[in-house]
N, CA, C and O atoms as a GROMACS GRO file, in nm:
protein
  464
    1UNK      N    1  20.642   2.074  -7.554
    1UNK     CA    2  20.590   1.967  -7.600
    1UNK      C    3  20.508   1.940  -7.545
    1UNK      O    4  20.495   1.945  -7.423
    2UNK      N    5  20.401   1.888  -7.663
    2UNK     CA    6  20.252   1.805  -7.626
    2UNK      C    7  20.286   1.681  -7.617
    2UNK      O    8  20.406   1.658  -7.630
    3UNK      N    9  20.199   1.574  -7.595
    3UNK     CA   10  20.210   1.443  -7.610
    3UNK      C   11  20.030   1.396  -7.587
    3UNK      O   12  19.944   1.442  -7.512
    4UNK      N   13  20.026   1.286  -7.689
    4UNK     CA   14  19.905   1.264  -7.706
    4UNK      C   15  19.893   1.085  -7.780
    4UNK      O   16  19.947   1.066  -7.889
    5UNK      N   17  19.832   0.987  -7.721
    5UNK     CA   18  19.805   0.882  -7.829
    5UNK      C   19  19.729   0.906  -7.920
    5UNK      O   20  19.626   0.968  -7.897
    6UNK      N   21  19.763   0.860  -8.057
    6UNK     CA   22  19.651   0.871  -8.139
    6UNK      C   23  19.652   0.765  -8.214
    6UNK      O   24  19.765   0.724  -8.242
    7UNK      N   25  19.535   0.688  -8.269
    7UNK     CA   26  19.536   0.582  -8.318
    7UNK      C   27  19.603   0.584  -8.474
    7UNK      O   28  19.615   0.686  -8.542
    8UNK      N   29  19.634   0.482  -8.505
    8UNK     CA   30  19.738   0.503  -8.659
    8UNK      C   31  19.626   0.404  -8.742
    8UNK      O   32  19.544   0.329  -8.689
    9UNK      N   33  19.645   0.424  -8.879
    9UNK     CA   34  19.581   0.318  -8.946
    9UNK      C   35  19.635   0.212  -8.957
    9UNK      O   36  19.564   0.112  -8.962
   10UNK      N   37  19.761   0.201  -8.962
   10UNK     CA   38  19.818   0.065  -8.966
   10UNK      C   39  19.777  -0.075  -8.851
   10UNK      O   40  19.668  -0.080  -8.794
   11UNK      N   41  19.833  -0.128  -8.842
   11UNK     CA   42  19.804  -0.245  -8.754
   11UNK      C   43  19.901  -0.239  -8.599
   11UNK      O   44  19.914  -0.333  -8.521
   12UNK      N   45  19.952  -0.122  -8.586
   12UNK     CA   46  20.025  -0.057  -8.470
   12UNK      C   47  19.944  -0.130  -8.337
   12UNK      O   48  19.822  -0.143  -8.328
   13UNK      N   49  20.042  -0.169  -8.239
   13UNK     CA   50  19.974  -0.186  -8.118
   13UNK      C   51  19.949  -0.042  -8.059
   13UNK      O   52  19.835  -0.001  -8.036
   14UNK      N   53  20.074   0.038  -8.035
   14UNK     CA   54  20.048   0.153  -7.964
   14UNK      C   55  20.121   0.247  -8.055
   14UNK      O   56  20.221   0.218  -8.121
   15UNK      N   57  20.048   0.391  -8.050
   15UNK     CA   58  20.133   0.525  -8.116
   15UNK      C   59  20.127   0.614  -8.041
   15UNK      O   60  20.023   0.637  -7.979
   16UNK      N   61  20.226   0.680  -8.030
   16UNK     CA   62  20.246   0.797  -7.972
   16UNK      C   63  20.288   0.918  -8.034
   16UNK      O   64  20.363   0.904  -8.130
   17UNK      N   65  20.254   1.040  -7.998
   17UNK     CA   66  20.312   1.154  -8.131
   17UNK      C   67  20.316   1.288  -8.036
   17UNK      O   68  20.229   1.346  -7.971
   18UNK      N   69  20.446   1.310  -8.056
   18UNK     CA   70  20.488   1.428  -7.930
   18UNK      C   71  20.508   1.544  -8.039
   18UNK      O   72  20.512   1.504  -8.155
   19UNK      N   73  20.523   1.689  -8.016
   19UNK     CA   74  20.582   1.799  -8.059
   19UNK      C   75  20.677   1.857  -8.004
   19UNK      O   76  20.672   1.846  -7.881
   20UNK      N   77  20.765   1.917  -8.043
   20UNK     CA   78  20.875   1.947  -7.987
   20UNK      C   79  20.929   2.090  -8.054
   20UNK      O   80  20.919   2.130  -8.170
   21UNK      N   81  20.980   2.141  -7.956
   21UNK     CA   82  21.055   2.270  -8.015
   21UNK      C   83  21.176   2.223  -8.078
   21UNK      O   84  21.160   2.260  -8.195
   22UNK      N   85  21.256   2.180  -8.073
   22UNK     CA   86  21.398   2.136  -8.144
   22UNK      C   87  21.352   2.110  -8.306
   22UNK      O   88  21.246   2.060  -8.344
   23UNK      N   89  21.461   2.158  -8.386
   23UNK     CA   90  21.416   2.125  -8.515
   23UNK      C   91  21.470   1.998  -8.551
   23UNK      O   92  21.574   1.951  -8.505
   24UNK      N   93  21.360   1.915  -8.678
   24UNK     CA   94  21.406   1.782  -8.690
   24UNK      C   95  21.517   1.728  -8.723
   24UNK      O   96  21.511   1.610  -8.755
   25UNK      N   97  21.652   1.797  -8.725
   25UNK     CA   98  21.759   1.742  -8.772
   25UNK      C   99  21.809   1.729  -8.634
   25UNK      O  100  21.894   1.641  -8.619
   26UNK      N  101  21.780   1.789  -8.539
   26UNK     CA  102  21.825   1.727  -8.383
   26UNK      C  103  21.765   1.648  -8.290
   26UNK      O  104  21.799   1.616  -8.176
   27UNK      N  105  21.642   1.612  -8.377
   27UNK     CA  106  21.571   1.507  -8.297
   27UNK      C  107  21.637   1.367  -8.355
   27UNK      O  108  21.662   1.269  -8.285
   28UNK      N  109  21.662   1.380  -8.507
   28UNK     CA  110  21.713   1.287  -8.582
   28UNK      C  111  21.821   1.220  -8.527
   28UNK      O  112  21.840   1.098  -8.526
   29UNK      N  113  21.909   1.330  -8.469
   29UNK     CA  114  22.043   1.289  -8.420
   29UNK      C  115  22.030   1.208  -8.313
   29UNK      O  116  22.113   1.120  -8.294
   30UNK      N  117  21.890   1.231  -8.201
   30UNK     CA  118  21.904   1.168  -8.065
   30UNK      C  119  21.824   1.036  -8.113
   30UNK      O  120  21.744   1.013  -8.023
   31UNK      N  121  21.817   0.981  -8.171
   31UNK     CA  122  21.736   0.873  -8.221
   31UNK      C  123  21.846   0.775  -8.277
   31UNK      O  124  21.863   0.660  -8.235
   32UNK      N  125  21.925   0.841  -8.388
   32UNK     CA  126  22.039   0.735  -8.460
   32UNK      C  127  22.170   0.757  -8.414
   32UNK      O  128  22.250   0.674  -8.458
   33UNK      N  129  22.220   0.847  -8.334
   33UNK     CA  130  22.371   0.826  -8.307
   33UNK      C  131  22.346   0.750  -8.146
   33UNK      O  132  22.281   0.796  -8.053
   34UNK      N  133  22.393   0.671  -8.150
   34UNK     CA  134  22.418   0.549  -8.034
   34UNK      C  135  22.410   0.609  -7.892
   34UNK      O  136  22.320   0.585  -7.811
   35UNK      N  137  22.555   0.718  -7.868
   35UNK     CA  138  22.569   0.749  -7.730
   35UNK      C  139  22.438   0.855  -7.686
   35UNK      O  140  22.423   0.893  -7.570
   36UNK      N  141  22.355   0.890  -7.787
   36UNK     CA  142  22.231   1.004  -7.736
   36UNK      C  143  22.145   0.903  -7.748
   36UNK      O  144  22.100   0.873  -7.637
   37UNK      N  145  22.095   0.827  -7.849
   37UNK     CA  146  22.006   0.755  -7.792
   37UNK      C  147  21.998   0.652  -7.678
   37UNK      O  148  21.895   0.598  -7.639
   38UNK      N  149  22.146   0.629  -7.622
   38UNK     CA  150  22.182   0.528  -7.527
   38UNK      C  151  22.116   0.597  -7.382
   38UNK      O  152  22.068   0.526  -7.294
   39UNK      N  153  22.120   0.730  -7.376
   39UNK     CA  154  22.071   0.790  -7.286
   39UNK      C  155  21.902   0.763  -7.257
   39UNK      O  156  21.877   0.726  -7.142
   40UNK      N  157  21.827   0.773  -7.316
   40UNK     CA  158  21.691   0.737  -7.281
   40UNK      C  159  21.599   0.564  -7.377
   40UNK      O  160  21.488   0.512  -7.366
   41UNK      N  161  21.714   0.537  -7.454
   41UNK     CA  162  21.664   0.374  -7.525
   41UNK      C  163  21.783   0.301  -7.527
   41UNK      O  164  21.841   0.276  -7.633
   42UNK      N  165  21.823   0.265  -7.418
   42UNK     CA  166  21.940   0.151  -7.410
   42UNK      C  167  21.939   0.048  -7.465
   42UNK      O  168  21.838  -0.015  -7.497
   43UNK      N  169  22.118   0.000  -7.495
   43UNK     CA  170  22.114  -0.096  -7.591
   43UNK      C  171  22.062  -0.233  -7.519
   43UNK      O  172  22.037  -0.338  -7.577
   44UNK      N  173  22.054  -0.212  -7.408
   44UNK     CA  174  22.034  -0.366  -7.353
   44UNK      C  175  21.870  -0.401  -7.358
   44UNK      O  176  21.822  -0.508  -7.320
   45UNK      N  177  21.784  -0.275  -7.419
   45UNK     CA  178  21.621  -0.281  -7.411
   45UNK      C  179  21.627  -0.325  -7.584
   45UNK      O  180  21.526  -0.377  -7.631
   46UNK      N  181  21.748  -0.304  -7.678
   46UNK     CA  182  21.736  -0.372  -7.799
   46UNK      C  183  21.736  -0.503  -7.810
   46UNK      O  184  21.765  -0.575  -7.715
   47UNK      N  185  21.701  -0.553  -7.934
   47UNK     CA  186  21.735  -0.694  -7.976
   47UNK      C  187  21.896  -0.674  -8.066
   47UNK      O  188  21.994  -0.749  -8.058
   48UNK      N  189  21.887  -0.596  -8.117
   48UNK     CA  190  22.039  -0.521  -8.159
   48UNK      C  191  22.040  -0.399  -8.172
   48UNK      O  192  21.940  -0.332  -8.198
   49UNK      N  193  22.163  -0.351  -8.155
   49UNK     CA  194  22.198  -0.215  -8.163
   49UNK      C  195  22.174  -0.137  -8.268
   49UNK      O  196  22.147  -0.018  -8.251
   50UNK      N  197  22.182  -0.195  -8.395
   50UNK     CA  198  22.166  -0.147  -8.517
   50UNK      C  199  22.024  -0.112  -8.548
   50UNK      O  200  21.951  -0.142  -8.453
   51UNK      N  201  21.954  -0.054  -8.657
   51UNK     CA  202  21.902  -0.049  -8.671
   51UNK      C  203  21.823  -0.151  -8.747
   51UNK      O  204  21.896  -0.227  -8.811
   52UNK      N  205  21.657  -0.180  -8.761
   52UNK     CA  206  21.643  -0.279  -8.884
   52UNK      C  207  21.637  -0.169  -9.026
   52UNK      O  208  21.675  -0.196  -9.140
   53UNK      N  209  21.598  -0.083  -8.993
   53UNK     CA  210  21.579  -0.015  -9.117
   53UNK      C  211  21.587   0.134  -9.118
   53UNK      O  212  21.522   0.192  -9.031
   54UNK      N  213  21.643   0.193  -9.187
   54UNK     CA  214  21.660   0.340  -9.174
   54UNK      C  215  21.621   0.464  -9.339
   54UNK      O  216  21.685   0.481  -9.443
   55UNK      N  217  21.513   0.513  -9.298
   55UNK     CA  218  21.490   0.608  -9.438
   55UNK      C  219  21.539   0.775  -9.369
   55UNK      O  220  21.482   0.823  -9.271
   56UNK      N  221  21.618   0.824  -9.421
   56UNK     CA  222  21.732   0.937  -9.365
   56UNK      C  223  21.647   1.024  -9.323
   56UNK      O  224  21.539   1.035  -9.380
   57UNK      N  225  21.681   1.106  -9.212
   57UNK     CA  226  21.601   1.202  -9.151
   57UNK      C  227  21.448   1.205  -9.126
   57UNK      O  228  21.390   1.303  -9.078
   58UNK      N  229  21.385   1.086  -9.164
   58UNK     CA  230  21.235   1.064  -9.140
   58UNK      C  231  21.190   0.937  -9.062
   58UNK      O  232  21.092   0.935  -8.989
   59UNK      N  233  21.276   0.830  -9.086
   59UNK     CA  234  21.215   0.698  -8.990
   59UNK      C  235  21.313   0.609  -8.966
   59UNK      O  236  21.378   0.561  -9.059
   60UNK      N  237  21.331   0.582  -8.858
   60UNK     CA  238  21.416   0.475  -8.788
   60UNK      C  239  21.356   0.360  -8.729
   60UNK      O  240  21.266   0.384  -8.647
   61UNK      N  241  21.383   0.242  -8.751
   61UNK     CA  242  21.312   0.132  -8.686
   61UNK      C  243  21.425   0.038  -8.630
   61UNK      O  244  21.527  -0.001  -8.687
   62UNK      N  245  21.380   0.011  -8.501
   62UNK     CA  246  21.476  -0.116  -8.405
   62UNK      C  247  21.365  -0.207  -8.373
   62UNK      O  248  21.244  -0.196  -8.387
   63UNK      N  249  21.438  -0.298  -8.328
   63UNK     CA  250  21.397  -0.420  -8.264
   63UNK      C  251  21.395  -0.422  -8.114
   63UNK      O  252  21.507  -0.439  -8.064
   64UNK      N  253  21.278  -0.408  -8.014
   64UNK     CA  254  21.304  -0.446  -7.882
   64UNK      C  255  21.287  -0.541  -7.846
   64UNK      O  256  21.203  -0.603  -7.910
   65UNK      N  257  21.360  -0.625  -7.712
   65UNK     CA  258  21.354  -0.739  -7.666
   65UNK      C  259  21.354  -0.711  -7.495
   65UNK      O  260  21.436  -0.655  -7.422
   66UNK      N  261  21.233  -0.772  -7.470
   66UNK     CA  262  21.208  -0.788  -7.309
   66UNK      C  263  21.313  -0.794  -7.230
   66UNK      O  264  21.400  -0.858  -7.289
   67UNK      N  265  21.351  -0.760  -7.121
   67UNK     CA  266  21.410  -0.802  -7.029
   67UNK      C  267  21.435  -0.926  -6.926
   67UNK      O  268  21.537  -0.967  -6.869
   68UNK      N  269  21.275  -0.977  -6.925
   68UNK     CA  270  21.220  -1.087  -6.852
   68UNK      C  271  21.156  -1.180  -6.924
   68UNK      O  272  21.099  -1.147  -7.028
   69UNK      N  273  21.155  -1.297  -6.885
   69UNK     CA  274  21.093  -1.413  -6.983
   69UNK      C  275  20.947  -1.377  -6.966
   69UNK      O  276  20.898  -1.344  -6.858
   70UNK      N  277  20.869  -1.389  -7.103
   70UNK     CA  278  20.949  -1.452  -7.225
   70UNK      C  279  21.010  -1.436  -7.357
   70UNK      O  280  21.014  -1.489  -7.468
   71UNK      N  281  21.065  -1.316  -7.276
   71UNK     CA  282  21.160  -1.231  -7.381
   71UNK      C  283  21.102  -1.206  -7.494
   71UNK      O  284  21.167  -1.227  -7.597
   72UNK      N  285  20.936  -1.143  -7.506
   72UNK     CA  286  20.888  -1.087  -7.605
   72UNK      C  287  20.953  -1.012  -7.714
   72UNK      O  288  21.053  -0.965  -7.661
   73UNK      N  289  20.951  -0.978  -7.828
   73UNK     CA  290  21.043  -0.866  -7.867
   73UNK      C  291  20.915  -0.770  -7.966
   73UNK      O  292  20.805  -0.823  -7.978
   74UNK      N  293  20.930  -0.690  -8.004
   74UNK     CA  294  20.841  -0.583  -8.079
   74UNK      C  295  20.939  -0.476  -8.169
   74UNK      O  296  21.046  -0.430  -8.131
   75UNK      N  297  20.880  -0.454  -8.279
   75UNK     CA  298  20.924  -0.334  -8.359
   75UNK      C  299  20.878  -0.179  -8.301
   75UNK      O  300  20.763  -0.140  -8.281
   76UNK      N  301  21.000  -0.105  -8.280
   76UNK     CA  302  20.950   0.067  -8.221
   76UNK      C  303  20.995   0.113  -8.376
   76UNK      O  304  21.098   0.070  -8.428
   77UNK      N  305  20.934   0.175  -8.420
   77UNK     CA  306  20.941   0.259  -8.517
   77UNK      C  307  20.920   0.422  -8.496
   77UNK      O  308  20.812   0.472  -8.464
   78UNK      N  309  21.053   0.502  -8.521
   78UNK     CA  310  21.021   0.649  -8.497
   78UNK      C  311  21.038   0.732  -8.602
   78UNK      O  312  21.142   0.743  -8.666
   79UNK      N  313  20.928   0.797  -8.622
   79UNK     CA  314  20.910   0.889  -8.748
   79UNK      C  315  20.882   1.048  -8.700
   79UNK      O  316  20.804   1.100  -8.620
   80UNK      N  317  21.004   1.106  -8.802
   80UNK     CA  318  20.984   1.257  -8.753
   80UNK      C  319  20.971   1.325  -8.875
   80UNK      O  320  21.017   1.294  -8.984
   81UNK      N  321  20.895   1.434  -8.839
   81UNK     CA  322  20.862   1.538  -8.939
   81UNK      C  323  20.832   1.685  -8.923
   81UNK      O  324  20.761   1.730  -8.833
   82UNK      N  325  20.878   1.742  -8.997
   82UNK     CA  326  20.830   1.913  -8.920
   82UNK      C  327  20.716   1.925  -8.886
   82UNK      O  328  20.637   1.847  -8.938
   83UNK      N  329  20.675   2.004  -8.809
   83UNK     CA  330  20.570   2.062  -8.776
   83UNK      C  331  20.536   2.189  -8.775
   83UNK      O  332  20.633   2.265  -8.776
   84UNK      N  333  20.386   2.259  -8.774
   84UNK     CA  334  20.350   2.371  -8.856
   84UNK      C  335  20.418   2.522  -8.743
   84UNK      O  336  20.412   2.642  -8.769
   85UNK      N  337  20.466   2.466  -8.640
   85UNK     CA  338  20.511   2.552  -8.525
   85UNK      C  339  20.682   2.596  -8.559
   85UNK      O  340  20.735   2.693  -8.506
   86UNK      N  341  20.763   2.492  -8.670
   86UNK     CA  342  20.878   2.519  -8.725
   86UNK      C  343  20.977   2.426  -8.616
   86UNK      O  344  21.099   2.439  -8.617
   87UNK      N  345  20.910   2.340  -8.531
   87UNK     CA  346  20.960   2.220  -8.442
   87UNK      C  347  20.949   2.114  -8.545
   87UNK      O  348  20.941   2.120  -8.668
   88UNK      N  349  20.951   2.007  -8.455
   88UNK     CA  350  20.931   1.849  -8.494
   88UNK      C  351  20.819   1.775  -8.458
   88UNK      O  352  20.763   1.820  -8.358
   89UNK      N  353  20.767   1.675  -8.509
   89UNK     CA  354  20.675   1.609  -8.497
   89UNK      C  355  20.720   1.471  -8.462
   89UNK      O  356  20.781   1.414  -8.552
   90UNK      N  357  20.705   1.414  -8.367
   90UNK     CA  358  20.781   1.282  -8.349
   90UNK      C  359  20.683   1.185  -8.340
   90UNK      O  360  20.588   1.211  -8.265
   91UNK      N  361  20.684   1.078  -8.400
   91UNK     CA  362  20.582   0.954  -8.394
   91UNK      C  363  20.650   0.803  -8.327
   91UNK      O  364  20.748   0.759  -8.387
   92UNK      N  365  20.609   0.744  -8.232
   92UNK     CA  366  20.651   0.644  -8.201
   92UNK      C  367  20.555   0.543  -8.224
   92UNK      O  368  20.460   0.540  -8.146
   93UNK      N  369  20.561   0.448  -8.328
   93UNK     CA  370  20.475   0.347  -8.343
   93UNK      C  371  20.562   0.215  -8.269
   93UNK      O  372  20.680   0.202  -8.304
   94UNK      N  373  20.519   0.138  -8.191
   94UNK     CA  374  20.546  -0.041  -8.131
   94UNK      C  375  20.451  -0.070  -8.173
   94UNK      O  376  20.345  -0.011  -8.189
   95UNK      N  377  20.508  -0.232  -8.207
   95UNK     CA  378  20.431  -0.317  -8.284
   95UNK      C  379  20.489  -0.446  -8.271
   95UNK      O  380  20.594  -0.481  -8.325
   96UNK      N  381  20.406  -0.527  -8.186
   96UNK     CA  382  20.433  -0.686  -8.180
   96UNK      C  383  20.505  -0.732  -8.282
   96UNK      O  384  20.488  -0.696  -8.399
   97UNK      N  385  20.611  -0.837  -8.234
   97UNK     CA  386  20.632  -0.917  -8.347
   97UNK      C  387  20.537  -1.053  -8.330
   97UNK      O  388  20.481  -1.095  -8.229
   98UNK      N  389  20.539  -1.112  -8.477
   98UNK     CA  390  20.516  -1.226  -8.476
   98UNK      C  391  20.518  -1.359  -8.384
   98UNK      O  392  20.623  -1.422  -8.392
   99UNK      N  393  20.442  -1.401  -8.317
   99UNK     CA  394  20.504  -1.527  -8.228
   99UNK      C  395  20.517  -1.621  -8.323
   99UNK      O  396  20.445  -1.629  -8.423
  100UNK      N  397  20.610  -1.694  -8.293
  100UNK     CA  398  20.658  -1.854  -8.365
  100UNK      C  399  20.619  -1.952  -8.186
  100UNK      O  400  20.676  -1.938  -8.078
  101UNK      N  401  20.553  -2.006  -8.209
  101UNK     CA  402  20.546  -2.129  -8.072
  101UNK      C  403  20.628  -2.253  -8.147
  101UNK      O  404  20.628  -2.282  -8.267
  102UNK      N  405  20.697  -2.315  -8.034
  102UNK     CA  406  20.750  -2.407  -8.076
  102UNK      C  407  20.679  -2.530  -8.095
  102UNK      O  408  20.572  -2.562  -8.043
  103UNK      N  409  20.750  -2.598  -8.177
  103UNK     CA  410  20.662  -2.723  -8.247
  103UNK      C  411  20.669  -2.830  -8.095
  103UNK      O  412  20.780  -2.843  -8.043
  104UNK      N  413  20.558  -2.898  -8.036
  104UNK     CA  414  20.598  -3.026  -7.963
  104UNK      C  415  20.670  -3.112  -8.024
  104UNK      O  416  20.699  -3.110  -8.144
  105UNK      N  417  20.707  -3.201  -7.934
  105UNK     CA  418  20.802  -3.335  -8.020
  105UNK      C  419  20.712  -3.421  -8.042
  105UNK      O  420  20.751  -3.511  -8.117
  106UNK      N  421  20.600  -3.431  -8.005
  106UNK     CA  422  20.474  -3.557  -8.038
  106UNK      C  423  20.385  -3.419  -8.119
  106UNK      O  424  20.310  -3.337  -8.067
  107UNK      N  425  20.426  -3.433  -8.261
  107UNK     CA  426  20.322  -3.338  -8.311
  107UNK      C  427  20.179  -3.421  -8.356
  107UNK      O  428  20.088  -3.359  -8.412
  108UNK      N  429  20.168  -3.588  -8.322
  108UNK     CA  430  20.032  -3.662  -8.351
  108UNK      C  431  20.016  -3.640  -8.502
  108UNK      O  432  19.915  -3.588  -8.550
  109UNK      N  433  20.115  -3.678  -8.570
  109UNK     CA  434  20.106  -3.693  -8.701
  109UNK      C  435  20.146  -3.824  -8.750
  109UNK      O  436  20.114  -3.930  -8.697
  110UNK      N  437  20.212  -3.813  -8.846
  110UNK     CA  438  20.219  -3.990  -8.935
  110UNK      C  439  20.305  -4.070  -8.803
  110UNK      O  440  20.409  -4.027  -8.751
  111UNK      N  441  20.230  -4.196  -8.766
  111UNK     CA  442  20.283  -4.285  -8.678
  111UNK      C  443  20.386  -4.359  -8.726
  111UNK      O  444  20.366  -4.405  -8.838
  112UNK      N  445  20.528  -4.394  -8.656
  112UNK     CA  446  20.657  -4.434  -8.709
  112UNK      C  447  20.649  -4.582  -8.619
  112UNK      O  448  20.628  -4.605  -8.500
  113UNK      N  449  20.671  -4.656  -8.719
  113UNK     CA  450  20.621  -4.812  -8.636
  113UNK      C  451  20.782  -4.878  -8.654
  113UNK      O  452  20.851  -4.859  -8.753
  114UNK      N  453  20.814  -4.943  -8.559
  114UNK     CA  454  20.926  -4.989  -8.525
  114UNK      C  455  20.939  -5.122  -8.602
  114UNK      O  456  20.871  -5.222  -8.583
  115UNK      N  457  21.043  -5.106  -8.700
  115UNK     CA  458  21.075  -5.263  -8.768
  115UNK      C  459  21.104  -5.373  -8.702
  115UNK      O  460  21.179  -5.365  -8.605
  116UNK      N  461  21.053  -5.489  -8.741
  116UNK     CA  462  21.018  -5.617  -8.685
  116UNK      C  463  21.171  -5.677  -8.708
  116UNK      O  464  21.198  -5.792  -8.674
   0.00000   0.00000   0.00000
C-alpha cells in the first residue's frame, strides 16, 4: 500500500490517495457493507448510516458529523478504480459542507411600531 495526499481539481478540502493490492470488488465491499465499514468508519461518525449517493463499484458518498460542538458536517467521497498493478486505487475526498449560520432575532430590518 502506498499513500500520498494529492491535490484534486475540484473544490475538495482534503484528498488522500492509496494503492491497495486487493481487487476493486473487495475494497468496494469494505466501504459499502455496514458491518465491514463500521470497523474503520463507525456509524457514530456519520450524519446518517446510509450513503448520500452511490455509483456502484466506483464511488460512494457519506455525510460525516463531528462528535463534539459545534458539530460541523462534511462530505466524504470514496472513489475506487483498478490500478496499473492489478490492485485498487482508492481515493478519499473530504469536503466541508456549506455552513448556514442562524439568523439573529434582531435582524435590523423593517422596524415594527406598536399600534396606539
